[in-house]
mmCIF file of C-alpha atoms and ligand atoms in Angstrom:
data_model
loop_
_atom_site.group_PDB
_atom_site.id
_atom_site.type_symbol
_atom_site.label_atom_id
_atom_site.label_comp_id
_atom_site.label_asym_id
_atom_site.label_seq_id
_atom_site.Cartn_x
_atom_site.Cartn_y
_atom_site.Cartn_z
ATOM 1 C CA MET A 1 -3.502 -35.506 -62.979
ATOM 2 C CA ALA A 2 -5.980 -35.942 -65.651
ATOM 3 C CA PRO A 3 -7.111 -32.339 -67.610
ATOM 4 C CA ARG A 4 -10.439 -31.724 -66.494
ATOM 5 C CA SER A 5 -12.761 -29.689 -69.737
ATOM 6 C CA ALA A 6 -16.246 -28.576 -67.546
ATOM 7 C CA GLU A 7 -16.771 -26.973 -64.832
ATOM 8 C CA PRO A 8 -14.271 -26.559 -62.653
ATOM 9 C CA GLY A 9 -13.499 -24.418 -59.435
ATOM 10 C CA LEU A 10 -17.204 -23.502 -59.938
ATOM 11 C CA ASN A 11 -18.301 -25.608 -57.557
ATOM 12 C CA GLY A 12 -17.196 -24.319 -54.537
ATOM 13 C CA LYS A 13 -15.123 -27.607 -53.595
ATOM 14 C CA HIS A 14 -12.101 -24.971 -53.034
ATOM 15 C CA THR A 15 -12.099 -23.520 -49.980
ATOM 16 C CA THR A 16 -9.619 -20.055 -50.642
ATOM 17 C CA ALA A 17 -11.478 -18.660 -54.073
ATOM 18 C CA ARG A 18 -8.332 -18.677 -56.757
ATOM 19 C CA ARG A 19 -8.264 -15.414 -58.619
ATOM 20 C CA SER A 20 -9.288 -17.425 -61.956
ATOM 21 C CA ASP A 21 -11.858 -19.066 -60.098
ATOM 22 C CA ARG A 22 -13.260 -15.393 -59.080
ATOM 23 C CA PHE A 23 -12.806 -14.476 -62.766
ATOM 24 C CA LEU A 24 -14.690 -17.750 -64.172
ATOM 25 C CA HIS A 25 -17.158 -17.183 -61.759
ATOM 26 C CA GLY A 26 -18.160 -13.511 -62.758
ATOM 27 C CA LEU A 27 -18.836 -14.355 -66.480
ATOM 28 C CA LYS A 28 -21.941 -17.168 -64.919
ATOM 29 C CA ASP A 29 -24.328 -14.988 -66.282
ATOM 30 C CA VAL A 30 -23.192 -13.435 -69.146
ATOM 31 C CA THR A 31 -23.807 -14.644 -73.373
ATOM 32 C CA SER A 32 -20.536 -14.351 -75.095
ATOM 33 C CA VAL A 33 -17.390 -12.719 -73.683
ATOM 34 C CA THR A 34 -14.980 -10.072 -76.263
ATOM 35 C CA PHE A 35 -11.841 -8.938 -75.910
ATOM 36 C CA VAL A 36 -9.599 -6.712 -76.906
ATOM 37 C CA SER A 37 -6.854 -4.927 -76.158
ATOM 38 C CA HIS A 38 -3.913 -1.547 -76.760
ATOM 39 C CA VAL A 39 -3.746 -0.409 -80.688
ATOM 40 C CA HIS A 40 -1.333 -2.604 -82.791
ATOM 41 C CA PRO A 41 -1.945 -6.310 -81.061
ATOM 42 C CA ASP A 42 1.316 -7.272 -79.940
ATOM 43 C CA PRO A 43 2.261 -11.224 -78.901
ATOM 44 C CA ASP A 44 1.346 -11.121 -75.048
ATOM 45 C CA SER A 45 -2.354 -9.016 -75.988
ATOM 46 C CA ILE A 46 -2.597 -12.100 -78.755
ATOM 47 C CA GLY A 47 -1.874 -14.598 -76.465
ATOM 48 C CA SER A 48 -4.139 -13.192 -73.378
ATOM 49 C CA MET A 49 -7.422 -13.239 -75.377
ATOM 50 C CA MET A 50 -6.257 -16.865 -76.505
ATOM 51 C CA GLY A 51 -5.924 -18.097 -73.491
ATOM 52 C CA LEU A 52 -8.705 -16.606 -72.163
ATOM 53 C CA ALA A 53 -11.010 -17.801 -74.346
ATOM 54 C CA HIS A 54 -9.613 -20.820 -74.718
ATOM 55 C CA LEU A 55 -10.441 -20.930 -70.276
ATOM 56 C CA ILE A 56 -13.953 -19.260 -71.256
ATOM 57 C CA GLU A 57 -14.688 -21.683 -74.110
ATOM 58 C CA VAL A 58 -14.101 -25.455 -71.436
ATOM 59 C CA CYS A 59 -14.506 -23.721 -68.609
ATOM 60 C CA LEU A 60 -18.562 -21.879 -69.219
ATOM 61 C CA GLY A 61 -18.320 -23.500 -73.061
ATOM 62 C CA LYS A 62 -19.530 -19.536 -73.733
ATOM 63 C CA PRO A 63 -18.784 -17.840 -77.016
ATOM 64 C CA THR A 64 -16.236 -15.228 -76.885
ATOM 65 C CA ARG A 65 -14.505 -13.274 -80.112
ATOM 66 C CA PHE A 66 -11.422 -11.940 -80.525
ATOM 67 C CA THR A 67 -11.128 -8.158 -81.984
ATOM 68 C CA ARG A 68 -7.760 -5.818 -82.921
ATOM 69 C CA ASP A 69 -7.148 -2.425 -82.719
ATOM 70 C CA GLY A 70 -5.775 -0.827 -85.914
ATOM 71 C CA LEU A 71 -3.592 -3.742 -88.141
ATOM 72 C CA ILE A 72 -1.272 -5.687 -87.205
ATOM 73 C CA SER A 73 1.685 -4.749 -89.506
ATOM 74 C CA ARG A 74 4.737 -6.331 -87.607
ATOM 75 C CA ALA A 75 5.986 -9.276 -90.045
ATOM 76 C CA GLU A 76 6.170 -11.777 -86.480
ATOM 77 C CA ASN A 77 2.226 -10.303 -85.288
ATOM 78 C CA ARG A 78 0.727 -10.891 -88.781
ATOM 79 C CA ALA A 79 2.667 -14.203 -89.290
ATOM 80 C CA MET A 80 1.186 -15.521 -86.289
ATOM 81 C CA VAL A 81 -2.196 -14.888 -86.863
ATOM 82 C CA ASP A 82 -2.047 -16.608 -90.028
ATOM 83 C CA LEU A 83 -0.552 -19.101 -88.498
ATOM 84 C CA LEU A 84 -2.969 -19.946 -86.085
ATOM 85 C CA ASP A 85 -5.286 -19.396 -87.901
ATOM 86 C CA LEU A 86 -6.858 -16.472 -85.641
ATOM 87 C CA GLU A 87 -10.277 -14.422 -86.149
ATOM 88 C CA LEU A 88 -10.189 -10.838 -85.372
ATOM 89 C CA VAL A 89 -12.654 -8.208 -85.936
ATOM 90 C CA PRO A 90 -12.167 -4.619 -86.366
ATOM 91 C CA ILE A 91 -12.742 -2.934 -82.346
ATOM 92 C CA GLU A 92 -14.828 -0.301 -84.444
ATOM 93 C CA GLU A 93 -17.340 -3.163 -85.945
ATOM 94 C CA ALA A 94 -17.646 -5.448 -82.307
ATOM 95 C CA ALA A 95 -20.966 -3.807 -80.904
ATOM 96 C CA ALA A 96 -21.552 -4.943 -77.689
ATOM 97 C CA ALA A 97 -25.513 -7.862 -77.916
ATOM 98 C CA GLU A 98 -27.308 -7.853 -75.163
ATOM 99 C CA GLY A 99 -25.634 -9.956 -72.219
ATOM 100 C CA GLU A 100 -22.269 -9.602 -73.274
ATOM 101 C CA VAL A 101 -19.093 -8.269 -72.086
ATOM 102 C CA PHE A 102 -15.823 -7.169 -72.644
ATOM 103 C CA VAL A 103 -12.182 -8.063 -70.899
ATOM 104 C CA MET A 104 -9.730 -6.070 -71.500
ATOM 105 C CA VAL A 105 -6.139 -7.418 -71.806
ATOM 106 C CA ASP A 106 -2.808 -6.374 -71.839
ATOM 107 C CA SER A 107 -3.529 -3.110 -71.774
ATOM 108 C CA GLN A 108 -6.146 -0.587 -69.175
ATOM 109 C CA PRO A 109 -8.400 1.453 -69.989
ATOM 110 C CA ASN A 110 -7.743 4.871 -70.786
ATOM 111 C CA THR A 111 -4.649 5.143 -71.390
ATOM 112 C CA GLY A 112 -4.747 6.546 -74.996
ATOM 113 C CA ARG A 113 -3.342 3.302 -76.182
ATOM 114 C CA HIS A 114 -6.616 1.894 -77.687
ATOM 115 C CA ASN A 115 -10.270 3.802 -79.251
ATOM 116 C CA LEU A 116 -12.309 1.855 -77.535
ATOM 117 C CA THR A 117 -14.898 3.766 -75.953
ATOM 118 C CA GLY A 118 -15.853 4.481 -72.220
ATOM 119 C CA ASP A 119 -19.682 2.693 -72.965
ATOM 120 C CA VAL A 120 -18.595 -1.303 -73.219
ATOM 121 C CA PRO A 121 -19.821 -3.454 -70.189
ATOM 122 C CA LEU A 122 -16.299 -4.155 -68.958
ATOM 123 C CA TYR A 123 -16.115 -6.519 -66.974
ATOM 124 C CA ALA A 124 -12.685 -7.207 -66.665
ATOM 125 C CA VAL A 125 -9.142 -5.375 -67.102
ATOM 126 C CA ILE A 126 -5.913 -8.331 -66.748
ATOM 127 C CA ASP A 127 -2.750 -6.848 -67.512
ATOM 128 C CA HIS A 128 0.747 -5.613 -66.699
ATOM 129 C CA HIS A 129 1.631 -2.101 -67.211
ATOM 130 C CA ASP A 130 3.425 0.710 -65.223
ATOM 131 C CA THR A 131 0.888 2.998 -67.101
ATOM 132 C CA PRO A 132 -1.898 2.755 -64.854
ATOM 133 C CA GLY A 133 -5.576 3.530 -66.836
ATOM 134 C CA ASP A 134 -9.154 4.051 -65.058
ATOM 135 C CA LEU A 135 -10.144 1.367 -63.506
ATOM 136 C CA ASP A 136 -13.181 2.619 -60.981
ATOM 137 C CA GLY A 137 -16.056 0.185 -61.464
ATOM 138 C CA VAL A 138 -14.915 -2.540 -62.917
ATOM 139 C CA PRO A 139 -16.242 -5.801 -61.272
ATOM 140 C CA PHE A 140 -12.691 -7.860 -62.170
ATOM 141 C CA VAL A 141 -8.849 -5.882 -61.867
ATOM 142 C CA ASP A 142 -6.059 -8.623 -62.080
ATOM 143 C CA VAL A 143 -2.901 -6.220 -62.680
ATOM 144 C CA ARG A 144 0.569 -6.826 -61.740
ATOM 145 C CA ARG A 145 2.816 -5.062 -62.873
ATOM 146 C CA SER A 146 5.819 -7.358 -61.716
ATOM 147 C CA LEU A 147 5.609 -9.937 -64.681
ATOM 148 C CA GLY A 148 6.946 -9.819 -67.535
ATOM 149 C CA ALA A 149 3.773 -10.758 -69.653
ATOM 150 C CA THR A 150 0.258 -10.629 -69.141
ATOM 151 C CA CYS A 151 0.062 -14.326 -71.478
ATOM 152 C CA SER A 152 2.740 -15.422 -68.228
ATOM 153 C CA LEU A 153 -1.000 -14.888 -65.511
ATOM 154 C CA VAL A 154 -2.682 -15.919 -68.307
ATOM 155 C CA THR A 155 -1.456 -19.030 -68.350
ATOM 156 C CA SER A 156 -1.068 -19.447 -64.531
ATOM 157 C CA TYR A 157 -5.066 -19.738 -64.560
ATOM 158 C CA LEU A 158 -4.873 -22.596 -67.008
ATOM 159 C CA MET A 159 -2.820 -24.010 -64.862
ATOM 160 C CA GLU A 160 -5.373 -23.105 -61.346
ATOM 161 C CA GLN A 161 -7.734 -24.678 -63.582
ATOM 162 C CA ASN A 162 -5.919 -27.972 -64.318
ATOM 163 C CA ILE A 163 -7.017 -27.360 -68.330
ATOM 164 C CA ALA A 164 -5.477 -29.053 -71.144
ATOM 165 C CA VAL A 165 -3.039 -27.422 -73.308
ATOM 166 C CA PRO A 166 -3.697 -27.523 -77.329
ATOM 167 C CA PRO A 167 0.083 -27.635 -79.430
ATOM 168 C CA ASP A 168 -2.005 -23.959 -80.964
ATOM 169 C CA LEU A 169 -2.842 -22.161 -77.379
ATOM 170 C CA ALA A 170 0.879 -23.895 -75.984
ATOM 171 C CA THR A 171 3.104 -21.410 -78.840
ATOM 172 C CA GLY A 172 0.541 -18.480 -78.848
ATOM 173 C CA LEU A 173 0.833 -17.676 -75.383
ATOM 174 C CA LEU A 174 5.120 -18.904 -75.616
ATOM 175 C CA TYR A 175 5.517 -17.050 -78.190
ATOM 176 C CA GLY A 176 3.532 -13.727 -76.972
ATOM 177 C CA ILE A 177 5.402 -14.197 -73.167
ATOM 178 C CA GLU A 178 8.484 -14.619 -74.838
ATOM 179 C CA THR A 179 8.714 -11.457 -77.224
ATOM 180 C CA GLU A 180 8.087 -9.483 -73.307
ATOM 181 C CA LEU A 181 11.015 -10.826 -72.111
ATOM 182 C CA SER A 182 13.896 -10.339 -74.920
ATOM 183 C CA GLY A 183 16.755 -7.504 -73.817
ATOM 184 C CA TYR A 184 18.795 -7.266 -70.744
ATOM 185 C CA PRO A 185 18.556 -6.707 -67.984
ATOM 186 C CA ARG A 186 14.855 -8.877 -68.579
ATOM 187 C CA GLU A 187 11.640 -8.144 -67.402
ATOM 188 C CA ALA A 188 10.308 -11.188 -65.867
ATOM 189 C CA SER A 189 9.495 -12.791 -62.754
ATOM 190 C CA PRO A 190 9.151 -16.361 -61.205
ATOM 191 C CA LEU A 191 6.031 -16.752 -62.262
ATOM 192 C CA ASP A 192 6.867 -15.900 -66.401
ATOM 193 C CA ASP A 193 9.618 -18.175 -65.923
ATOM 194 C CA GLY A 194 7.586 -21.449 -64.568
ATOM 195 C CA ALA A 195 4.571 -19.959 -67.492
ATOM 196 C CA LEU A 196 7.946 -21.213 -70.169
ATOM 197 C CA LEU A 197 8.504 -24.623 -68.368
ATOM 198 C CA TYR A 198 5.014 -25.716 -68.508
ATOM 199 C CA LEU A 199 4.167 -24.023 -72.708
ATOM 200 C CA TYR A 200 7.659 -25.351 -73.994
ATOM 201 C CA PRO A 201 6.678 -28.629 -73.955
ATOM 202 C CA LEU A 202 3.296 -28.799 -75.113
ATOM 203 C CA ALA A 203 4.079 -26.081 -77.428
ATOM 204 C CA ASP A 204 4.461 -27.034 -81.013
ATOM 205 C CA LYS A 205 8.597 -25.870 -81.990
ATOM 206 C CA ASP A 206 7.738 -25.631 -85.865
ATOM 207 C CA LEU A 207 5.213 -23.572 -86.009
ATOM 208 C CA LEU A 208 7.239 -20.935 -83.753
ATOM 209 C CA ALA A 209 10.199 -20.650 -85.782
ATOM 210 C CA ARG A 210 8.126 -19.569 -88.099
ATOM 211 C CA ILE A 211 6.525 -17.521 -86.149
ATOM 212 C CA ARG A 212 9.180 -16.328 -84.895
ATOM 213 C CA ASN A 213 11.403 -16.191 -88.277
ATOM 214 C CA ALA A 214 8.332 -14.131 -90.301
ATOM 215 C CA ARG A 215 9.782 -12.717 -93.738
ATOM 216 C CA LEU A 216 10.063 -9.547 -94.285
ATOM 217 C CA PRO A 217 9.371 -6.521 -96.612
ATOM 218 C CA GLN A 218 12.505 -4.292 -98.491
ATOM 219 C CA SER A 219 11.195 -2.181 -96.544
ATOM 220 C CA HIS A 220 11.792 -3.211 -93.707
ATOM 221 C CA PHE A 221 16.310 -2.995 -94.022
ATOM 222 C CA GLU A 222 15.345 0.773 -95.824
ATOM 223 C CA CYS A 223 13.826 1.677 -92.868
ATOM 224 C CA ILE A 224 17.177 0.328 -90.532
ATOM 225 C CA LEU A 225 19.471 1.701 -93.123
ATOM 226 C CA GLN A 226 18.317 5.000 -92.954
ATOM 227 C CA ALA A 227 17.069 4.601 -89.020
ATOM 228 C CA LEU A 228 20.923 4.164 -88.285
ATOM 229 C CA GLN A 229 22.345 6.908 -90.703
ATOM 230 C CA SER A 230 20.523 9.075 -89.293
ATOM 231 C CA SER A 231 20.959 7.621 -85.158
ATOM 232 C CA PHE A 232 23.120 10.315 -82.076
ATOM 233 C CA ILE A 233 24.551 9.970 -79.408
ATOM 234 C CA TYR A 234 24.063 12.190 -76.586
ATOM 235 C CA ASP A 235 26.161 10.600 -73.189
ATOM 236 C CA ARG A 236 24.641 7.693 -72.771
ATOM 237 C CA LEU A 237 21.221 8.013 -74.919
ATOM 238 C CA ILE A 238 21.890 7.453 -78.953
ATOM 239 C CA ILE A 239 17.917 8.447 -80.547
ATOM 240 C CA SER A 240 17.400 7.601 -83.749
ATOM 241 C CA TRP A 241 14.846 9.424 -86.282
ATOM 242 C CA ALA A 242 13.511 7.387 -88.634
ATOM 243 C CA ASN A 243 11.477 9.484 -92.009
ATOM 244 C CA ASP A 244 9.270 7.108 -92.866
ATOM 245 C CA LEU A 245 8.230 4.580 -90.726
ATOM 246 C CA PRO A 246 6.973 1.675 -93.612
ATOM 247 C CA GLN A 247 4.902 -0.091 -89.721
ATOM 248 C CA PRO A 248 4.564 1.647 -86.733
ATOM 249 C CA GLU A 249 6.361 -1.468 -84.911
ATOM 250 C CA LEU A 250 9.256 -0.509 -87.054
ATOM 251 C CA ALA A 251 9.874 1.986 -84.064
ATOM 252 C CA ALA A 252 10.345 -0.510 -81.307
ATOM 253 C CA GLU A 253 12.488 -3.136 -84.139
ATOM 254 C CA VAL A 254 15.404 -0.001 -84.024
ATOM 255 C CA ALA A 255 14.908 1.265 -79.999
ATOM 256 C CA ASP A 256 15.697 -3.139 -80.210
ATOM 257 C CA PHE A 257 18.433 -3.223 -82.549
ATOM 258 C CA LEU A 258 20.464 -0.144 -80.604
ATOM 259 C CA ILE A 259 20.415 -0.360 -77.257
ATOM 260 C CA ARG A 260 23.119 -3.152 -77.546
ATOM 261 C CA PHE A 261 25.695 -0.657 -78.193
ATOM 262 C CA GLU A 262 27.792 -1.003 -75.885
ATOM 263 C CA GLU A 263 28.229 2.729 -75.742
ATOM 264 C CA ILE A 264 24.562 3.571 -74.418
ATOM 265 C CA ASP A 265 22.555 2.871 -71.367
ATOM 266 C CA TRP A 266 18.644 4.242 -73.353
ATOM 267 C CA ALA A 267 17.930 4.361 -76.847
ATOM 268 C CA VAL A 268 15.610 5.906 -78.862
ATOM 269 C CA CYS A 269 14.402 5.424 -81.452
ATOM 270 C CA ALA A 270 11.526 8.429 -83.022
ATOM 271 C CA GLY A 271 9.297 7.978 -86.676
ATOM 272 C CA VAL A 272 7.007 9.001 -88.649
ATOM 273 C CA CYS A 273 3.851 7.293 -89.289
ATOM 274 C CA GLU A 274 0.700 8.326 -91.181
ATOM 275 C CA ASP A 275 0.103 11.645 -89.388
ATOM 276 C CA LYS A 276 2.161 10.528 -86.139
ATOM 277 C CA LEU A 277 5.591 10.802 -84.548
ATOM 278 C CA ILE A 278 6.117 7.066 -82.949
ATOM 279 C CA LEU A 279 8.265 6.520 -80.377
ATOM 280 C CA SER A 280 9.838 4.030 -78.365
ATOM 281 C CA ALA A 281 12.562 3.751 -75.865
ATOM 282 C CA ARG A 282 14.720 1.170 -74.128
ATOM 283 C CA ALA A 283 16.719 1.223 -70.938
ATOM 284 C CA ALA A 284 19.833 -0.729 -70.125
ATOM 285 C CA VAL A 285 20.021 -0.666 -66.558
ATOM 286 C CA GLU A 286 17.064 -1.400 -64.013
ATOM 287 C CA ASP A 287 14.870 1.308 -62.237
ATOM 288 C CA ALA A 288 15.032 3.154 -65.298
ATOM 289 C CA ARG A 289 11.321 4.012 -64.894
ATOM 290 C CA ALA A 290 11.784 4.109 -69.205
ATOM 291 C CA GLY A 291 7.633 4.589 -69.345
ATOM 292 C CA GLU A 292 6.821 7.465 -66.671
ATOM 293 C CA LEU A 293 10.394 8.378 -68.545
ATOM 294 C CA LEU A 294 8.587 8.768 -71.960
ATOM 295 C CA LYS A 295 5.721 9.453 -70.414
ATOM 296 C CA GLN A 296 6.594 12.789 -68.746
ATOM 297 C CA VAL A 297 9.040 13.611 -72.322
ATOM 298 C CA VAL A 298 5.793 13.205 -74.040
ATOM 299 C CA GLY A 299 3.928 15.514 -72.027
ATOM 300 C CA LYS A 300 1.038 16.803 -73.256
ATOM 301 C CA LEU A 301 2.070 16.403 -76.938
ATOM 302 C CA GLY A 302 0.768 12.997 -77.074
ATOM 303 C CA ARG A 303 0.414 9.808 -75.322
ATOM 304 C CA ALA A 304 3.313 7.591 -73.663
ATOM 305 C CA GLY A 305 3.517 4.850 -70.820
ATOM 306 C CA GLY A 306 5.171 1.229 -70.525
ATOM 307 C CA HIS A 307 6.950 -0.207 -68.813
ATOM 308 C CA ASP A 308 10.798 -0.134 -66.734
ATOM 309 C CA ARG A 309 12.949 -0.755 -69.250
ATOM 310 C CA ARG A 310 10.883 -0.418 -72.194
ATOM 311 C CA ALA A 311 8.125 2.437 -73.022
ATOM 312 C CA GLY A 312 6.462 3.434 -76.385
ATOM 313 C CA GLY A 313 4.560 6.303 -77.557
ATOM 314 C CA THR A 314 2.621 8.181 -80.554
ATOM 315 C CA ILE A 315 2.643 12.904 -80.538
ATOM 316 C CA PRO A 316 -0.057 13.280 -83.187
ATOM 317 C CA LEU A 317 1.722 15.577 -85.508
ATOM 318 C CA PRO A 318 -0.178 19.202 -86.878
ATOM 319 C CA SER A 319 1.781 19.029 -90.240
ATOM 320 C CA THR A 320 4.100 15.811 -91.803
ATOM 321 C CA SER A 321 5.933 19.105 -93.473
ATOM 322 C CA ALA A 322 9.681 18.842 -92.761
ATOM 323 C CA SER A 323 9.654 22.185 -91.219
ATOM 324 C CA ALA A 324 6.826 20.500 -88.986
ATOM 325 C CA VAL A 325 8.633 17.591 -88.379
ATOM 326 C CA GLU A 326 12.494 18.485 -87.083
ATOM 327 C CA GLN A 327 10.249 21.172 -84.839
ATOM 328 C CA MET A 328 8.897 18.457 -83.130
ATOM 329 C CA ARG A 329 11.901 16.511 -83.651
ATOM 330 C CA SER A 330 13.788 19.568 -81.646
ATOM 331 C CA GLU A 331 11.554 20.002 -78.688
ATOM 332 C CA LEU A 332 11.995 15.812 -78.314
ATOM 333 C CA ARG A 333 15.428 16.263 -77.800
ATOM 334 C CA ARG A 334 15.643 18.650 -74.787
ATOM 335 C CA ARG A 335 13.162 16.924 -73.377
ATOM 336 C CA LEU A 336 14.236 14.123 -73.837
ATOM 337 C CA LEU A 337 18.603 15.048 -72.779
ATOM 338 C CA ASP A 338 16.988 17.958 -70.068
ATOM 339 C CA ALA A 339 14.904 14.097 -68.656
ATOM 340 C CA LEU A 340 18.382 11.855 -68.530
ATOM 341 C CA HIS A 341 20.114 15.130 -67.303
ATOM 342 C CA ILE A 342 22.405 15.116 -70.106
ATOM 343 C CA ASP A 343 23.709 18.623 -70.976
ATOM 344 C CA GLU A 344 23.190 19.963 -74.374
ATOM 345 C CA CYS A 345 25.409 19.428 -76.794
ATOM 346 C CA ARG A 346 25.635 18.257 -80.121
ATOM 347 C CA GLY A 347 24.671 14.965 -80.999
ATOM 348 C CA GLN A 348 27.595 12.726 -82.290
ATOM 349 C CA ARG A 349 27.369 10.512 -85.165
ATOM 350 C CA LEU A 350 26.280 6.208 -85.122
ATOM 351 C CA VAL A 351 28.324 6.245 -88.600
ATOM 352 C CA SER A 352 29.922 8.798 -89.681
ATOM 353 C CA ARG A 353 29.091 11.304 -93.046
ATOM 354 C CA ARG A 354 32.148 10.176 -94.325
ATOM 355 C CA GLU A 355 31.389 6.057 -93.292
ATOM 356 C CA MET A 356 27.978 6.375 -94.946
ATOM 357 C CA LEU A 357 29.723 8.281 -98.564
ATOM 358 C CA GLN A 358 32.833 6.084 -98.679
ATOM 359 C CA ASN A 359 30.008 3.272 -98.708
ATOM 360 C CA LEU A 360 28.158 4.161 -101.313
ATOM 361 C CA GLN A 361 31.440 4.568 -103.865
ATOM 362 C CA SER A 362 32.604 1.155 -103.343
HETATM 363 MN MN1 MN B 5 1.733 -7.590 -72.376
#
């Protein structure tokens, strides 16, 4: 079937309204659409904004814009934005115009993951996170917790509407899904794999390789080294304390790296970034409920949430003095051990002091 370019699915041809039809139908009277996501937008949120913007522009001919909440700092994510030539308006500058609506992707309202104020005209929430948000009064909600990526859900809308997917968009969506499906056990559904299969022939593979292999600054390696030197094993848990994160998403990169260690099932990295402690957790077992576990561990100290095997959180630090950070660390350590039913024990270093000193001398 040839791809259609205008007004599909809105003319009552379909007997049962598909989700993409309902999504588009509710937008027919708006003047423009602004996309919002969570802090430090990741490839899944960026790709989702790209896909829905394309859907709206092709089907309804309405203007759209993307926003970013905080900085995009991970090298691969910056490369994605640069190479795909995307413009993201800082969320604090994105006041809604008359007749404009907002669509939230890859996140839910009031989960503590954004700086969006409550008074924006939120039309839709499209997400896949376990962490529940406040969805009351949102006209269109499509939250599917079983999905690996929001980009897969967005791709299914484009497939339903039979819209041509240009190479840049296919690349963005594919990268968004790929980054969410990394790790083992995979957090993926048949819909995720179907979307990957659909997008692969359409994506620009050279562009994809440039994004995946984005060049890294020296601070990246310094941080990894320091994080490895302060990694401690407690039974099936490893905790890595990063003193200074050059950018907040490095905590997730450290956790992703450590979760492959054969002796453990859980990896947590906690690092200081500006006046916050950034947390990232990974599990190598099924039904880990990592999002809920981290939420419980963090409690009232801050915010946390995520998926079954991947979770993240933030704790505002009253002070970044060494003693204040150490105090927060020991509290977190205690809570983590408690939540994972590990007896209080002295942590064993991943790399022994002796090894570290010997390496310095050689
Ligand atoms: Mn996501």
